[in-house]
PDB file of C-alpha atoms in Angstrom:
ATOM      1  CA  UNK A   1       0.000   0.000   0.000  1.00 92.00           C
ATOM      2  CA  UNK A   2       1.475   3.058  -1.378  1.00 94.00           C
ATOM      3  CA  UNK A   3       1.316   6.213   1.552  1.00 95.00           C
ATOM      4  CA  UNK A   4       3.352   9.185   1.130  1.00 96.00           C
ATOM      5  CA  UNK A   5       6.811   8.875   2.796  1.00 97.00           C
ATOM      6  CA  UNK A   6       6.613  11.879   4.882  1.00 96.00           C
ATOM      7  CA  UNK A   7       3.325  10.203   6.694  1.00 96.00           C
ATOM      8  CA  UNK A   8       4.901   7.087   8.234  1.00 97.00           C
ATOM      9  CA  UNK A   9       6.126   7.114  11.285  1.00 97.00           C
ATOM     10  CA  UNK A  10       9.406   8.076  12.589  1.00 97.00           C
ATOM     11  CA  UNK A  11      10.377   3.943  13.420  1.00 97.00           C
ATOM     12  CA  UNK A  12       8.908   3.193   9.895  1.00 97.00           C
ATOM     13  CA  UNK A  13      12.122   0.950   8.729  1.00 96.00           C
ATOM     14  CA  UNK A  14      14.196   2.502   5.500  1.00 97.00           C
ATOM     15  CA  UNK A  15      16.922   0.959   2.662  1.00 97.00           C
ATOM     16  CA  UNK A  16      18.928   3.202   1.203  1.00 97.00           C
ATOM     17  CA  UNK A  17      20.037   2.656  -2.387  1.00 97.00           C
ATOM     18  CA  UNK A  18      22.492   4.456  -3.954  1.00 96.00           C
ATOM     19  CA  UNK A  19      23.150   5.217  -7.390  1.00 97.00           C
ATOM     20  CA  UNK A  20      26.376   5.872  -8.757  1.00 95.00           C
ATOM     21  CA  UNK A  21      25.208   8.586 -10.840  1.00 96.00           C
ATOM     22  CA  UNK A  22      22.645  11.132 -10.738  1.00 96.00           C
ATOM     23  CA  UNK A  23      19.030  10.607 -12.673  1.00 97.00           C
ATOM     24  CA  UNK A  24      18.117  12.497 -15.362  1.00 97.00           C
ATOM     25  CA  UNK A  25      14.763  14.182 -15.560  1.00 97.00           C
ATOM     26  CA  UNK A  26      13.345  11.401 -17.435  1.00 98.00           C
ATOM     27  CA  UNK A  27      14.551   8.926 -16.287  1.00 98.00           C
ATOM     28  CA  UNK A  28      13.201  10.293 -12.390  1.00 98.00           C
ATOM     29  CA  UNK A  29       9.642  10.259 -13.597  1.00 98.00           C
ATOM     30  CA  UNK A  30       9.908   6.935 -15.089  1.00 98.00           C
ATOM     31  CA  UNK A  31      11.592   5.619 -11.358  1.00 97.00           C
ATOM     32  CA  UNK A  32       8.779   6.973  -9.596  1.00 98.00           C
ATOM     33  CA  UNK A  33       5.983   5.617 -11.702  1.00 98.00           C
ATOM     34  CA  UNK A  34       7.456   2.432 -11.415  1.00 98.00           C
ATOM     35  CA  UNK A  35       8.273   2.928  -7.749  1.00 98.00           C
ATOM     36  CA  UNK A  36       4.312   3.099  -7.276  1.00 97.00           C
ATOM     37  CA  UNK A  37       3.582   0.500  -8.879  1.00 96.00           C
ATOM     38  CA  UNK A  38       5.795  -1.945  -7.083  1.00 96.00           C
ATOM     39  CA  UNK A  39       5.498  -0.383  -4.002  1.00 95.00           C
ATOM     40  CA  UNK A  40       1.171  -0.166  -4.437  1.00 94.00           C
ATOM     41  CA  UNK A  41       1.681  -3.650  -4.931  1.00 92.00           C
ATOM     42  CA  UNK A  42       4.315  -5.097  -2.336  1.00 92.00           C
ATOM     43  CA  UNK A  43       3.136  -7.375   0.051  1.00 85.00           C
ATOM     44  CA  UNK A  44       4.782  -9.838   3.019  1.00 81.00           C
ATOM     45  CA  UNK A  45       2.185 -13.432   2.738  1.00 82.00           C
ATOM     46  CA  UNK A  46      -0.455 -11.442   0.738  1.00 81.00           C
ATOM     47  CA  UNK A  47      -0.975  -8.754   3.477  1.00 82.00           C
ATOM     48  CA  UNK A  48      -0.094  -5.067   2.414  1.00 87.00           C
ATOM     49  CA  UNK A  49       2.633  -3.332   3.472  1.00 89.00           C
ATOM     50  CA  UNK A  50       2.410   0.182   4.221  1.00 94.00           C
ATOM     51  CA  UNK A  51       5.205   1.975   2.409  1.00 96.00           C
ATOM     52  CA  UNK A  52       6.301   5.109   0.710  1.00 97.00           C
ATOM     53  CA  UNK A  53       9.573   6.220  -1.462  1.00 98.00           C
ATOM     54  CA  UNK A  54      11.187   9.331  -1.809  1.00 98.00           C
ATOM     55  CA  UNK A  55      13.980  10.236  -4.313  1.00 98.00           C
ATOM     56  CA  UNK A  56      16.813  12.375  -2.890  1.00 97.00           C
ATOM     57  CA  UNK A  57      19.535  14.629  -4.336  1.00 96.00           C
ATOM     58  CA  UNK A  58      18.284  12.594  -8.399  1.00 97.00           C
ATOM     59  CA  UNK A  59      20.440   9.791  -6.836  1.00 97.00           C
ATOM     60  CA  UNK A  60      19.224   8.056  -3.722  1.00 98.00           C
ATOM     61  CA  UNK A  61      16.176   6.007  -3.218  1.00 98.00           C
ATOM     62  CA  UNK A  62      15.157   5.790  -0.189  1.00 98.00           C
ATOM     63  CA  UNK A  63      12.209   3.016   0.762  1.00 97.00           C
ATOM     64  CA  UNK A  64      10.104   3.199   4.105  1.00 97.00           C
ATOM     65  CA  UNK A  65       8.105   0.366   5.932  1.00 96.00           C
ATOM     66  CA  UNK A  66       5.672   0.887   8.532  1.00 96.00           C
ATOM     67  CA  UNK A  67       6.742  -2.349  10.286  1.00 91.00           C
ATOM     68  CA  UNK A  68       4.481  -1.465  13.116  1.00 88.00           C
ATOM     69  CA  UNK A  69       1.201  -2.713  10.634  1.00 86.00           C
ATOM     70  CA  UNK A  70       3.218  -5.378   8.934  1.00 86.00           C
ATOM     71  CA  UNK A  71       6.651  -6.515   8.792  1.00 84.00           C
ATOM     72  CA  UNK A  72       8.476  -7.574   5.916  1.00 85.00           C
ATOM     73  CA  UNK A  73       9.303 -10.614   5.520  1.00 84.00           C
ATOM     74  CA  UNK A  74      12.216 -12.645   3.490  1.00 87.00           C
ATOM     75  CA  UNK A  75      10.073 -13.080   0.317  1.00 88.00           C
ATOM     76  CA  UNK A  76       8.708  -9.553   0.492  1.00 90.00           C
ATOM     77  CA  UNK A  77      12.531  -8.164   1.207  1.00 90.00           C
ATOM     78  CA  UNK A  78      13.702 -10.715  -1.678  1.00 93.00           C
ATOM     79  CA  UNK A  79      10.360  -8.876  -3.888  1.00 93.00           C
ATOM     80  CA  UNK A  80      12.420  -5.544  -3.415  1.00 95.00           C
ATOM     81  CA  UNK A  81      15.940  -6.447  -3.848  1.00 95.00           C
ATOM     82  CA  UNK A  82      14.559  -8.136  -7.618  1.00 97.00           C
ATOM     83  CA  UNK A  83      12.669  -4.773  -7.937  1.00 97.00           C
ATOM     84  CA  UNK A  84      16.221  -2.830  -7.397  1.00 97.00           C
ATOM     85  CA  UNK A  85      18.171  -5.169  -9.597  1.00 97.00           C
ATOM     86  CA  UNK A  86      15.767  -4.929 -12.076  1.00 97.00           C
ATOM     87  CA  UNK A  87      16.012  -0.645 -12.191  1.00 98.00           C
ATOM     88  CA  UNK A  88      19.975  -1.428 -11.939  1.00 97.00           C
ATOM     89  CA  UNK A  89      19.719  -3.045 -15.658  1.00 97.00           C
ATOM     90  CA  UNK A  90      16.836  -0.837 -16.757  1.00 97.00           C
ATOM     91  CA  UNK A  91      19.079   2.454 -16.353  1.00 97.00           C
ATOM     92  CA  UNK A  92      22.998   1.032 -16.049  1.00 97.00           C
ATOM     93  CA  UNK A  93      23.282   1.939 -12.675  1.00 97.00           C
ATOM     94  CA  UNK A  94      24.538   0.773  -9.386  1.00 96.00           C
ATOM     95  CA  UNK A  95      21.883   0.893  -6.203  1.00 97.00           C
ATOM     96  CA  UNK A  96      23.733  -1.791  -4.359  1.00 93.00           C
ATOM     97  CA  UNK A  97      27.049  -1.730  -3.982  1.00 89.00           C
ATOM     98  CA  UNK A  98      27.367  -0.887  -0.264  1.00 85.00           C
ATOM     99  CA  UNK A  99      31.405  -0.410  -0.720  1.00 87.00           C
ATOM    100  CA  UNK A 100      31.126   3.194  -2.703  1.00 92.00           C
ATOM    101  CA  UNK A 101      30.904   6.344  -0.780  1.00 94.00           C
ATOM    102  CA  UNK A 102      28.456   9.511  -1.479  1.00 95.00           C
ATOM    103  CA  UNK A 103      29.541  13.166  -0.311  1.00 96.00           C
ATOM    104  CA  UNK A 104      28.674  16.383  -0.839  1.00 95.00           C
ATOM    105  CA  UNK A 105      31.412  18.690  -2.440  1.00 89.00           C
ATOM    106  CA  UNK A 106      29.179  22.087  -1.797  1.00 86.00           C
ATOM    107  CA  UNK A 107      25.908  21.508  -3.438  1.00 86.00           C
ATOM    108  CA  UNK A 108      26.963  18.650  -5.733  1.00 92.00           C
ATOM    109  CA  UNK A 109      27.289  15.146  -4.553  1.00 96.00           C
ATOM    110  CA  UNK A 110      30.537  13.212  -5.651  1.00 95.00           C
ATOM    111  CA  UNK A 111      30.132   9.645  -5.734  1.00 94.00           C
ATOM    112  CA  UNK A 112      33.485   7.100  -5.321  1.00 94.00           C
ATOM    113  CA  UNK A 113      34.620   4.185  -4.193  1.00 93.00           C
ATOM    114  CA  UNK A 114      35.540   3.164  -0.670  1.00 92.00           C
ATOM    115  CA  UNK A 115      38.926   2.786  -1.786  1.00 93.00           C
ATOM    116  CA  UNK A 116      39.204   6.276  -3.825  1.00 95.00           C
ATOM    117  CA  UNK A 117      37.496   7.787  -0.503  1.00 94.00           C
ATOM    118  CA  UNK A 118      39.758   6.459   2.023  1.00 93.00           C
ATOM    119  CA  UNK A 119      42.767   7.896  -0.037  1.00 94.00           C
ATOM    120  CA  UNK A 120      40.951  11.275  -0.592  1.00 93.00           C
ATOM    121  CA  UNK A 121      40.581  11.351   3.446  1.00 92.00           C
ATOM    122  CA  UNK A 122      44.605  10.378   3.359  1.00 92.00           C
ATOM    123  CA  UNK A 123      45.185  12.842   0.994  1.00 93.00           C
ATOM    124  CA  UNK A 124      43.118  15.510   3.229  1.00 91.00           C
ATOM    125  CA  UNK A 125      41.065  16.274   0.403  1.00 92.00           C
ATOM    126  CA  UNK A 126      38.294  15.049   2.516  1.00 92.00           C
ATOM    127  CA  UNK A 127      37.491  16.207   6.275  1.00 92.00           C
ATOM    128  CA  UNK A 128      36.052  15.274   8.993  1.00 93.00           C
ATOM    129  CA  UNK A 129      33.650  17.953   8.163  1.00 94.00           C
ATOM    130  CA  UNK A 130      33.080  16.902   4.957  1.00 95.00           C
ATOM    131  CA  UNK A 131      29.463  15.826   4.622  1.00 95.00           C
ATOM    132  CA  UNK A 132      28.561  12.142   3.873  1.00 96.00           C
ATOM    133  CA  UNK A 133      25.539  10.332   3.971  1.00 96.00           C
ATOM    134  CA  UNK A 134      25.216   7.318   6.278  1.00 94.00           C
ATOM    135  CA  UNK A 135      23.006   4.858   4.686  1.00 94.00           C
ATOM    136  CA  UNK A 136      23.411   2.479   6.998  1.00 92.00           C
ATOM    137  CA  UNK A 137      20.270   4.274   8.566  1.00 95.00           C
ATOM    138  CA  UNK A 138      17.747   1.582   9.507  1.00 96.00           C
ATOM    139  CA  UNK A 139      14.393   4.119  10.211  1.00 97.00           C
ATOM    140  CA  UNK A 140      12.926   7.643   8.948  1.00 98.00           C
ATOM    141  CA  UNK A 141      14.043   8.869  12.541  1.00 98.00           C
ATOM    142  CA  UNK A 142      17.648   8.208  11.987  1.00 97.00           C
ATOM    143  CA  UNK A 143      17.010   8.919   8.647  1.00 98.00           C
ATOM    144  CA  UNK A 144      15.775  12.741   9.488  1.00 97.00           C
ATOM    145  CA  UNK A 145      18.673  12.773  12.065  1.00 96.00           C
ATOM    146  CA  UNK A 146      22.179  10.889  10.897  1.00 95.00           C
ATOM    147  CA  UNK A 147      21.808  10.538   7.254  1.00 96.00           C
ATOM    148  CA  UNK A 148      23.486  13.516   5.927  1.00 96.00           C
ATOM    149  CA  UNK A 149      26.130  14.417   8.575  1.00 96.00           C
ATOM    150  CA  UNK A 150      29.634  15.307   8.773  1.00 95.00           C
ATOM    151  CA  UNK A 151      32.031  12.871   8.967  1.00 94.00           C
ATOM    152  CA  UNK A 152      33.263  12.652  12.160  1.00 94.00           C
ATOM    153  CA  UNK A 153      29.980  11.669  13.314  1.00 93.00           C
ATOM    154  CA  UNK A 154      29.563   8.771  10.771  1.00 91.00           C
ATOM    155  CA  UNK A 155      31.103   5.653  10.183  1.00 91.00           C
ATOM    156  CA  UNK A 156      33.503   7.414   7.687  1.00 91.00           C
ATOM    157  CA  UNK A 157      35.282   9.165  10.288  1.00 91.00           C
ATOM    158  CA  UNK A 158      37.576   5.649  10.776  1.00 91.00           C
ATOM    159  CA  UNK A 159      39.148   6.832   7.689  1.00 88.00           C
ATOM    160  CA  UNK A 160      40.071  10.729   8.897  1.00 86.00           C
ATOM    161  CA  UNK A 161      43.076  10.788  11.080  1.00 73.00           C
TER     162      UNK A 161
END
């Protein structure tokens, strides 16, 4: 069942999937139309499960449960991670790759992997008050809260001396 993300509540549990590139304009309004559908139509042993999207920064999509109604269970989980492989081939991206890094550089936000980011923090050209977002998140709470944060308060900051 399809509710608008800003309506669940704050423990409503959230996956964070990260592209490695932003989404065009197009390509955004063909994600969310497919986004409702699946999402309209996701269930966990043919119960509905209360859920909303939202797209941030035309790069991360971020998917809430309201676990308090229904939980999700291994099919319904194994439903979405199909659903997110299936956008990865539809548009060339990556959503789930959980060894790249996003941060903002200003307004933009630079994408790399783990690898090129723990050099960049060697190299200083990343700080501690660099911001990076923590998807490792688990609900809209934390979400609100620790998501986008600086560094040092993230579990990036193992790579700042």
């Amino acid at each position: 069942m399809l509710v608008d993300f800003n309506t669940l509540p704050e423990e409503s549990r959230v996956w964070i999937y990260q592209s490695n590139r932003s989404f065009s304009e197009q390509e955004l309004s063909e994600l969310k139309e497919k986004l409702d559908i699946f999402i309209e139509n996701w269930t966990a042993h043919g119960s509905d499960l209360q859920s909303g999207y939202t797209i941030e920064y035309k790069r991360f999509i971020v998917i809430a449960l309201n676990q308090s109604l229904t939980n999700a269970t291994g099919c319904s989980i194994d439903a979405s991670v199909h659903f997110i492989q299936q956008l990865e081939n539809d548009y060339n991206v990556d959503l789930m790759d959980k060894m790249n890094v996003s941060y903002k550089q200003g307004e933009y936000v630079a994408h790399k992997s783990l690898l090129d980011f723990k050099k960049m923090a060697k190299d200083k050209a990343v700080s501690k008050n660099t911001i990076v977002f923590n998807n490792l998140v688990t609900n809209i709470a934390e979400f609100k809260e620790n998501w986008e944060v600086p560094a040092s308060e993230s579990w990036h900051s193992r790579f700042l001396k």
